[in-house]
């Protein structure tokens, strides 16, 4: 007998495994029992109304918020274990926010090298080589010496993506990465994310861009009121939702 080597077997262990996740802020329960597995190479788009708990879910995955119940495993590590080395886990998880959070006093290149040097202990030349490759990937190779304030919002968000990629993440989390952008700048950022998905990156993307979710998402998860109401293939959830609450939401946003 040889060991199974099919892609299905190779990807059997999920990159993210969320089970029975609860999160309360004081008395207020914001997540009330979330189960979500994300496999290697999968793109999961999370949709749902404002306040439904989408950001809190993402923030629990890399422990920016501490869950109040349930478990969250990332790359096989239970991040809710009090003894976990969360910085070690976070090294492998890239996060891109609505607000780009670039360092205003640094150049684009420095923004993309500082964590590589401080966290991964890469040499300056190595970090710069990797940063330039990722800036090229997001179409900003020629802006390495600019400061963030000299860039459009869409360019700044692409720098934020290049910065995250420069850490060689095994998982990328996006929280409404295009919501703060002028409409004409959204497409360039979505194109970069689509390329990443095509290259096999494992991604969880909170988004209001339904066309993106449908085209690029392998799965779409609809959240409402702190629970997952519907989770299925992107085409099904957006094109033929099973749940009345999903239909009502989609009618409002489409
Ligand atoms: P979404 O991203 O879907 O809009 P959030 O996860 O940001 O939703 O928020 C879900 C709920 O949790 C909201 O009612 C929000 O007010 C509440 N919430 C989020 N963060 C905090 C916090 N740090 N303290 C108290 N309440 C919070
Ligand atoms: Mg949010």
mmCIF file of C-alpha atoms and ligand atoms in Angstrom:
data_model
loop_
_atom_site.group_PDB
_atom_site.id
_atom_site.type_symbol
_atom_site.label_atom_id
_atom_site.label_comp_id
_atom_site.label_asym_id
_atom_site.label_seq_id
_atom_site.Cartn_x
_atom_site.Cartn_y
_atom_site.Cartn_z
ATOM 1 C CA UNK A 1 0.000 0.000 0.000
ATOM 2 C CA UNK A 2 1.283 3.447 -0.857
ATOM 3 C CA UNK A 3 0.235 6.518 1.025
ATOM 4 C CA UNK A 4 -2.553 8.438 -0.668
ATOM 5 C CA UNK A 5 -1.141 11.337 -2.627
ATOM 6 C CA UNK A 6 -4.243 12.718 -4.249
ATOM 7 C CA UNK A 7 -4.820 16.469 -3.860
ATOM 8 C CA UNK A 8 -7.896 15.684 -1.798
ATOM 9 C CA UNK A 9 -5.812 13.708 0.680
ATOM 10 C CA UNK A 10 -3.045 16.306 0.724
ATOM 11 C CA UNK A 11 -5.542 19.031 1.583
ATOM 12 C CA UNK A 12 -7.472 16.967 4.111
ATOM 13 C CA UNK A 13 -6.278 18.919 7.155
ATOM 14 C CA UNK A 14 -8.019 22.271 7.078
ATOM 15 C CA UNK A 15 -5.968 25.454 7.260
ATOM 16 C CA UNK A 16 -8.644 26.915 9.530
ATOM 17 C CA UNK A 17 -10.993 24.939 11.734
ATOM 18 C CA UNK A 18 -13.477 26.934 13.772
ATOM 19 C CA UNK A 19 -15.774 24.894 16.014
ATOM 20 C CA UNK A 20 -18.508 26.162 18.304
ATOM 21 C CA UNK A 21 -16.971 29.631 18.385
ATOM 22 C CA UNK A 22 -18.572 32.097 20.758
ATOM 23 C CA UNK A 23 -17.529 35.674 21.335
ATOM 24 C CA UNK A 24 -19.093 38.049 23.819
ATOM 25 C CA UNK A 25 -18.177 41.638 24.604
ATOM 26 C CA UNK A 26 -19.304 41.913 28.205
ATOM 27 C CA UNK A 27 -22.909 40.756 28.300
ATOM 28 C CA UNK A 28 -23.329 41.075 24.566
ATOM 29 C CA UNK A 29 -22.997 37.842 22.562
ATOM 30 C CA UNK A 30 -21.696 38.722 19.118
ATOM 31 C CA UNK A 31 -20.862 35.237 17.819
ATOM 32 C CA UNK A 32 -23.075 32.415 19.018
ATOM 33 C CA UNK A 33 -21.699 29.144 17.732
ATOM 34 C CA UNK A 34 -19.724 29.395 14.502
ATOM 35 C CA UNK A 35 -18.441 26.283 12.725
ATOM 36 C CA UNK A 36 -16.221 26.893 9.727
ATOM 37 C CA UNK A 37 -13.497 24.850 8.050
ATOM 38 C CA UNK A 38 -11.299 26.312 5.328
ATOM 39 C CA UNK A 39 -9.162 23.915 3.326
ATOM 40 C CA UNK A 40 -5.853 24.583 1.644
ATOM 41 C CA UNK A 41 -6.262 26.707 -1.471
ATOM 42 C CA UNK A 42 -9.873 27.459 -0.747
ATOM 43 C CA UNK A 43 -11.314 30.971 -1.099
ATOM 44 C CA UNK A 44 -14.166 31.554 1.328
ATOM 45 C CA UNK A 45 -16.082 34.811 0.976
ATOM 46 C CA UNK A 46 -18.059 35.972 4.006
ATOM 47 C CA UNK A 47 -21.061 38.192 3.367
ATOM 48 C CA UNK A 48 -23.758 39.572 5.606
ATOM 49 C CA UNK A 49 -25.233 42.753 7.027
ATOM 50 C CA UNK A 50 -23.274 45.250 9.066
ATOM 51 C CA UNK A 51 -23.005 44.135 12.680
ATOM 52 C CA UNK A 52 -23.494 40.445 11.911
ATOM 53 C CA UNK A 53 -20.081 39.520 13.331
ATOM 54 C CA UNK A 54 -17.960 39.130 10.185
ATOM 55 C CA UNK A 55 -15.021 41.191 11.432
ATOM 56 C CA UNK A 56 -15.191 39.600 14.860
ATOM 57 C CA UNK A 57 -14.971 36.165 13.250
ATOM 58 C CA UNK A 58 -11.879 37.141 11.242
ATOM 59 C CA UNK A 59 -10.326 38.753 14.303
ATOM 60 C CA UNK A 60 -10.870 35.581 16.312
ATOM 61 C CA UNK A 61 -9.003 33.589 13.660
ATOM 62 C CA UNK A 62 -5.760 35.409 14.342
ATOM 63 C CA UNK A 63 -6.606 36.176 17.943
ATOM 64 C CA UNK A 64 -6.987 39.919 17.627
ATOM 65 C CA UNK A 65 -10.061 39.033 19.677
ATOM 66 C CA UNK A 66 -10.042 36.335 22.327
ATOM 67 C CA UNK A 67 -12.884 33.827 21.808
ATOM 68 C CA UNK A 68 -15.133 33.289 24.823
ATOM 69 C CA UNK A 69 -16.046 29.743 23.782
ATOM 70 C CA UNK A 70 -15.260 27.059 21.249
ATOM 71 C CA UNK A 71 -12.004 26.402 19.454
ATOM 72 C CA UNK A 72 -10.095 27.973 16.596
ATOM 73 C CA UNK A 73 -7.346 25.969 14.939
ATOM 74 C CA UNK A 74 -5.045 27.642 12.440
ATOM 75 C CA UNK A 75 -2.540 25.515 10.526
ATOM 76 C CA UNK A 76 -3.127 22.724 13.005
ATOM 77 C CA UNK A 77 -2.478 24.884 16.068
ATOM 78 C CA UNK A 78 -5.250 25.537 18.594
ATOM 79 C CA UNK A 79 -4.910 29.295 18.990
ATOM 80 C CA UNK A 80 -7.297 29.266 21.957
ATOM 81 C CA UNK A 81 -4.827 27.168 23.961
ATOM 82 C CA UNK A 82 -3.446 29.538 26.625
ATOM 83 C CA UNK A 83 0.070 28.213 26.001
ATOM 84 C CA UNK A 84 0.035 28.883 22.258
ATOM 85 C CA UNK A 85 2.771 31.025 20.723
ATOM 86 C CA UNK A 86 0.338 33.269 18.883
ATOM 87 C CA UNK A 87 3.057 35.404 17.326
ATOM 88 C CA UNK A 88 4.424 32.277 15.679
ATOM 89 C CA UNK A 89 0.990 31.470 14.228
ATOM 90 C CA UNK A 90 0.362 35.065 13.138
ATOM 91 C CA UNK A 91 3.617 35.028 11.181
ATOM 92 C CA UNK A 92 1.876 32.693 8.749
ATOM 93 C CA UNK A 93 -1.361 34.685 8.534
ATOM 94 C CA UNK A 94 -1.609 37.857 6.460
ATOM 95 C CA UNK A 95 -4.335 40.325 7.275
ATOM 96 C CA UNK A 96 -5.596 43.190 5.128
ATOM 97 C CA UNK A 97 -8.057 45.667 6.610
ATOM 98 C CA UNK A 98 -10.453 48.221 5.236
ATOM 99 C CA UNK A 99 -8.088 50.935 6.467
ATOM 100 C CA UNK A 100 -4.715 50.106 4.978
ATOM 101 C CA UNK A 101 -2.704 50.809 8.152
ATOM 102 C CA UNK A 102 0.512 51.623 6.314
ATOM 103 C CA UNK A 103 3.279 53.412 8.175
ATOM 104 C CA UNK A 104 2.999 56.996 6.909
ATOM 105 C CA UNK A 105 6.596 57.882 7.751
ATOM 106 C CA UNK A 106 8.073 55.010 5.747
ATOM 107 C CA UNK A 107 8.407 54.461 2.036
ATOM 108 C CA UNK A 108 6.442 51.778 0.268
ATOM 109 C CA UNK A 109 9.531 49.573 0.209
ATOM 110 C CA UNK A 110 10.184 50.093 3.926
ATOM 111 C CA UNK A 111 6.552 49.259 4.695
ATOM 112 C CA UNK A 112 7.114 45.933 2.942
ATOM 113 C CA UNK A 113 10.453 45.125 4.584
ATOM 114 C CA UNK A 114 10.125 46.155 8.241
ATOM 115 C CA UNK A 115 8.280 43.063 9.475
ATOM 116 C CA UNK A 116 10.370 40.761 7.323
ATOM 117 C CA UNK A 117 13.478 42.105 9.013
ATOM 118 C CA UNK A 118 12.129 42.348 12.560
ATOM 119 C CA UNK A 119 10.005 39.203 12.707
ATOM 120 C CA UNK A 120 11.592 36.883 10.132
ATOM 121 C CA UNK A 121 15.118 38.263 10.710
ATOM 122 C CA UNK A 122 15.778 38.557 7.000
ATOM 123 C CA UNK A 123 18.725 40.643 5.837
ATOM 124 C CA UNK A 124 17.989 44.011 4.275
ATOM 125 C CA UNK A 125 18.899 42.820 0.788
ATOM 126 C CA UNK A 126 16.819 39.654 1.072
ATOM 127 C CA UNK A 127 13.835 41.579 2.450
ATOM 128 C CA UNK A 128 14.094 44.180 -0.293
ATOM 129 C CA UNK A 129 14.327 41.543 -3.003
ATOM 130 C CA UNK A 130 11.166 39.851 -1.703
ATOM 131 C CA UNK A 131 9.362 43.180 -1.222
ATOM 132 C CA UNK A 132 10.153 44.283 -4.770
ATOM 133 C CA UNK A 133 8.903 40.978 -6.164
ATOM 134 C CA UNK A 134 5.623 41.416 -4.312
ATOM 135 C CA UNK A 135 5.287 45.058 -5.336
ATOM 136 C CA UNK A 136 5.738 43.867 -8.897
ATOM 137 C CA UNK A 137 3.023 41.320 -8.320
ATOM 138 C CA UNK A 138 0.535 44.013 -7.269
ATOM 139 C CA UNK A 139 1.568 46.317 -10.094
ATOM 140 C CA UNK A 140 3.499 48.862 -8.028
ATOM 141 C CA UNK A 141 7.145 48.066 -8.750
ATOM 142 C CA UNK A 142 7.696 51.682 -9.801
ATOM 143 C CA UNK A 143 6.359 53.164 -6.533
ATOM 144 C CA UNK A 144 8.798 51.540 -4.102
ATOM 145 C CA UNK A 145 10.302 54.880 -3.040
ATOM 146 C CA UNK A 146 7.015 56.740 -2.672
ATOM 147 C CA UNK A 147 5.380 57.486 0.654
ATOM 148 C CA UNK A 148 1.822 56.238 1.276
ATOM 149 C CA UNK A 149 0.376 59.767 1.155
ATOM 150 C CA UNK A 150 1.571 60.044 -2.442
ATOM 151 C CA UNK A 151 -0.521 57.050 -3.486
ATOM 152 C CA UNK A 152 -4.214 56.596 -4.191
ATOM 153 C CA UNK A 153 -6.263 54.514 -1.782
ATOM 154 C CA UNK A 154 -6.256 51.633 -4.219
ATOM 155 C CA UNK A 155 -2.485 51.772 -4.518
ATOM 156 C CA UNK A 156 -2.126 51.929 -0.738
ATOM 157 C CA UNK A 157 -4.295 48.856 -0.385
ATOM 158 C CA UNK A 158 -2.178 47.032 -2.953
ATOM 159 C CA UNK A 159 0.912 47.959 -0.924
ATOM 160 C CA UNK A 160 -0.804 46.512 2.144
ATOM 161 C CA UNK A 161 -1.340 43.286 0.209
ATOM 162 C CA UNK A 162 2.297 43.241 -0.970
ATOM 163 C CA UNK A 163 3.417 43.825 2.608
ATOM 164 C CA UNK A 164 1.356 40.867 3.812
ATOM 165 C CA UNK A 165 2.602 38.636 0.985
ATOM 166 C CA UNK A 166 6.198 39.490 1.806
ATOM 167 C CA UNK A 167 5.791 37.460 5.005
ATOM 168 C CA UNK A 168 5.065 34.296 2.965
ATOM 169 C CA UNK A 169 1.645 33.762 4.536
ATOM 170 C CA UNK A 170 -0.120 30.432 4.310
ATOM 171 C CA UNK A 171 -3.468 32.120 4.891
ATOM 172 C CA UNK A 172 -4.737 35.577 3.970
ATOM 173 C CA UNK A 173 -7.587 37.294 5.779
ATOM 174 C CA UNK A 174 -9.260 40.264 4.091
ATOM 175 C CA UNK A 175 -11.764 42.445 5.946
ATOM 176 C CA UNK A 176 -13.679 44.558 3.432
ATOM 177 C CA UNK A 177 -10.478 45.530 1.602
ATOM 178 C CA UNK A 178 -12.279 47.680 -0.965
ATOM 179 C CA UNK A 179 -14.946 49.319 1.190
ATOM 180 C CA UNK A 180 -12.958 52.495 1.817
ATOM 181 C CA UNK A 181 -12.019 52.988 -1.831
ATOM 182 C CA UNK A 182 -13.448 55.244 -4.482
ATOM 183 C CA UNK A 183 -15.421 53.070 -6.910
ATOM 184 C CA UNK A 184 -12.960 53.491 -9.767
ATOM 185 C CA UNK A 185 -10.129 52.105 -7.626
ATOM 186 C CA UNK A 186 -11.903 48.947 -6.479
ATOM 187 C CA UNK A 187 -11.237 46.926 -9.625
ATOM 188 C CA UNK A 188 -7.434 47.028 -9.387
ATOM 189 C CA UNK A 189 -7.506 45.697 -5.829
ATOM 190 C CA UNK A 190 -9.993 42.964 -6.682
ATOM 191 C CA UNK A 191 -7.817 41.974 -9.658
ATOM 192 C CA UNK A 192 -4.837 41.491 -7.361
ATOM 193 C CA UNK A 193 -6.955 39.378 -5.028
ATOM 194 C CA UNK A 194 -8.226 37.331 -7.935
ATOM 195 C CA UNK A 195 -4.632 36.659 -9.045
ATOM 196 C CA UNK A 196 -3.786 35.544 -5.529
ATOM 197 C CA UNK A 197 -6.743 33.181 -5.493
ATOM 198 C CA UNK A 198 -5.737 31.804 -8.892
ATOM 199 C CA UNK A 199 -2.226 31.211 -7.545
ATOM 200 C CA UNK A 200 -3.710 28.936 -4.884
ATOM 201 C CA UNK A 201 -3.653 31.154 -1.803
ATOM 202 C CA UNK A 202 -5.992 30.125 0.993
ATOM 203 C CA UNK A 203 -8.188 33.150 1.682
ATOM 204 C CA UNK A 204 -11.068 34.291 3.852
ATOM 205 C CA UNK A 205 -12.540 37.452 2.375
ATOM 206 C CA UNK A 206 -15.212 39.550 4.057
ATOM 207 C CA UNK A 207 -16.688 41.559 1.218
ATOM 208 C CA UNK A 208 -19.684 43.425 -0.107
ATOM 209 C CA UNK A 209 -18.534 42.773 -3.677
ATOM 210 C CA UNK A 210 -21.049 40.131 -4.674
ATOM 211 C CA UNK A 211 -19.684 39.655 -8.192
ATOM 212 C CA UNK A 212 -16.239 38.965 -6.728
ATOM 213 C CA UNK A 213 -17.670 36.576 -4.145
ATOM 214 C CA UNK A 214 -19.538 34.686 -6.809
ATOM 215 C CA UNK A 215 -16.709 34.538 -9.354
ATOM 216 C CA UNK A 216 -13.671 34.099 -7.131
ATOM 217 C CA UNK A 217 -15.113 32.462 -4.031
ATOM 218 C CA UNK A 218 -15.140 28.698 -3.882
ATOM 219 C CA UNK A 219 -17.583 29.038 -1.047
ATOM 220 C CA UNK A 220 -19.759 31.818 0.245
ATOM 221 C CA UNK A 221 -20.754 32.055 3.890
ATOM 222 C CA UNK A 222 -23.714 34.250 4.789
ATOM 223 C CA UNK A 223 -23.690 35.516 8.374
ATOM 224 C CA UNK A 224 -26.502 37.235 10.215
ATOM 225 C CA UNK A 225 -26.905 37.929 13.911
ATOM 226 C CA UNK A 226 -23.731 36.166 14.986
ATOM 227 C CA UNK A 227 -24.379 32.859 13.253
ATOM 228 C CA UNK A 228 -23.688 31.318 9.871
ATOM 229 C CA UNK A 229 -27.065 31.174 8.187
ATOM 230 C CA UNK A 230 -25.888 29.577 4.960
ATOM 231 C CA UNK A 231 -22.596 28.100 3.731
ATOM 232 C CA UNK A 232 -22.213 26.582 0.305
ATOM 233 C CA UNK A 233 -20.763 26.833 -3.200
ATOM 234 C CA UNK A 234 -20.535 30.473 -4.275
ATOM 235 C CA UNK A 235 -22.885 30.061 -7.211
ATOM 236 C CA UNK A 236 -25.497 28.374 -5.080
ATOM 237 C CA UNK A 237 -25.477 30.767 -2.127
ATOM 238 C CA UNK A 238 -25.560 33.883 -4.314
ATOM 239 C CA UNK A 239 -27.444 32.503 -7.291
ATOM 240 C CA UNK A 240 -29.960 30.246 -5.570
ATOM 241 C CA UNK A 241 -29.904 30.859 -1.809
ATOM 242 C CA UNK A 242 -31.731 28.293 0.273
ATOM 243 C CA UNK A 243 -32.466 30.493 3.280
ATOM 244 C CA UNK A 244 -35.010 33.308 3.341
ATOM 245 C CA UNK A 245 -32.604 35.541 5.292
ATOM 246 C CA UNK A 246 -29.956 35.125 2.597
ATOM 247 C CA UNK A 247 -32.476 35.993 -0.106
ATOM 248 C CA UNK A 248 -33.618 39.104 1.754
ATOM 249 C CA UNK A 249 -30.018 40.274 2.189
ATOM 250 C CA UNK A 250 -29.097 39.645 -1.446
ATOM 251 C CA UNK A 251 -32.196 41.459 -2.670
ATOM 252 C CA UNK A 252 -31.039 44.496 -0.728
ATOM 253 C CA UNK A 253 -27.445 44.499 -2.009
ATOM 254 C CA UNK A 254 -27.669 43.177 -5.575
HETATM 255 P P1 LIG B 1 -19.494 43.190 10.998
HETATM 256 O O1 LIG B 1 -18.042 43.108 10.672
HETATM 257 O O2 LIG B 1 -20.300 42.064 10.428
HETATM 258 O O3 LIG B 1 -20.097 44.519 10.629
HETATM 259 P P2 LIG B 1 -18.589 43.161 13.728
HETATM 260 O O4 LIG B 1 -17.938 41.849 13.913
HETATM 261 O O5 LIG B 1 -17.719 44.342 13.532
HETATM 262 O O6 LIG B 1 -19.673 43.042 12.563
HETATM 263 O O7 LIG B 1 -19.499 43.481 14.976
HETATM 264 C C1 LIG B 1 -20.484 42.588 15.454
HETATM 265 C C2 LIG B 1 -21.119 43.200 16.686
HETATM 266 O O8 LIG B 1 -20.138 43.229 17.718
HETATM 267 C C3 LIG B 1 -21.592 44.620 16.509
HETATM 268 O O9 LIG B 1 -22.802 44.772 17.171
HETATM 269 C C4 LIG B 1 -20.505 45.428 17.135
HETATM 270 O O10 LIG B 1 -21.028 46.610 17.666
HETATM 271 C C5 LIG B 1 -20.022 44.511 18.248
HETATM 272 N N1 LIG B 1 -18.617 44.738 18.578
HETATM 273 C C6 LIG B 1 -17.564 44.564 17.747
HETATM 274 N N2 LIG B 1 -16.402 44.833 18.369
HETATM 275 C C7 LIG B 1 -16.731 45.195 19.640
HETATM 276 C C8 LIG B 1 -15.980 45.597 20.786
HETATM 277 N N3 LIG B 1 -14.637 45.666 20.744
HETATM 278 N N4 LIG B 1 -16.666 45.894 21.903
HETATM 279 C C9 LIG B 1 -18.011 45.800 21.953
HETATM 280 N N5 LIG B 1 -18.776 45.433 20.914
HETATM 281 C C10 LIG B 1 -18.153 45.134 19.769
HETATM 282 MG MG1 LIG B 2 -16.794 44.425 9.717
#
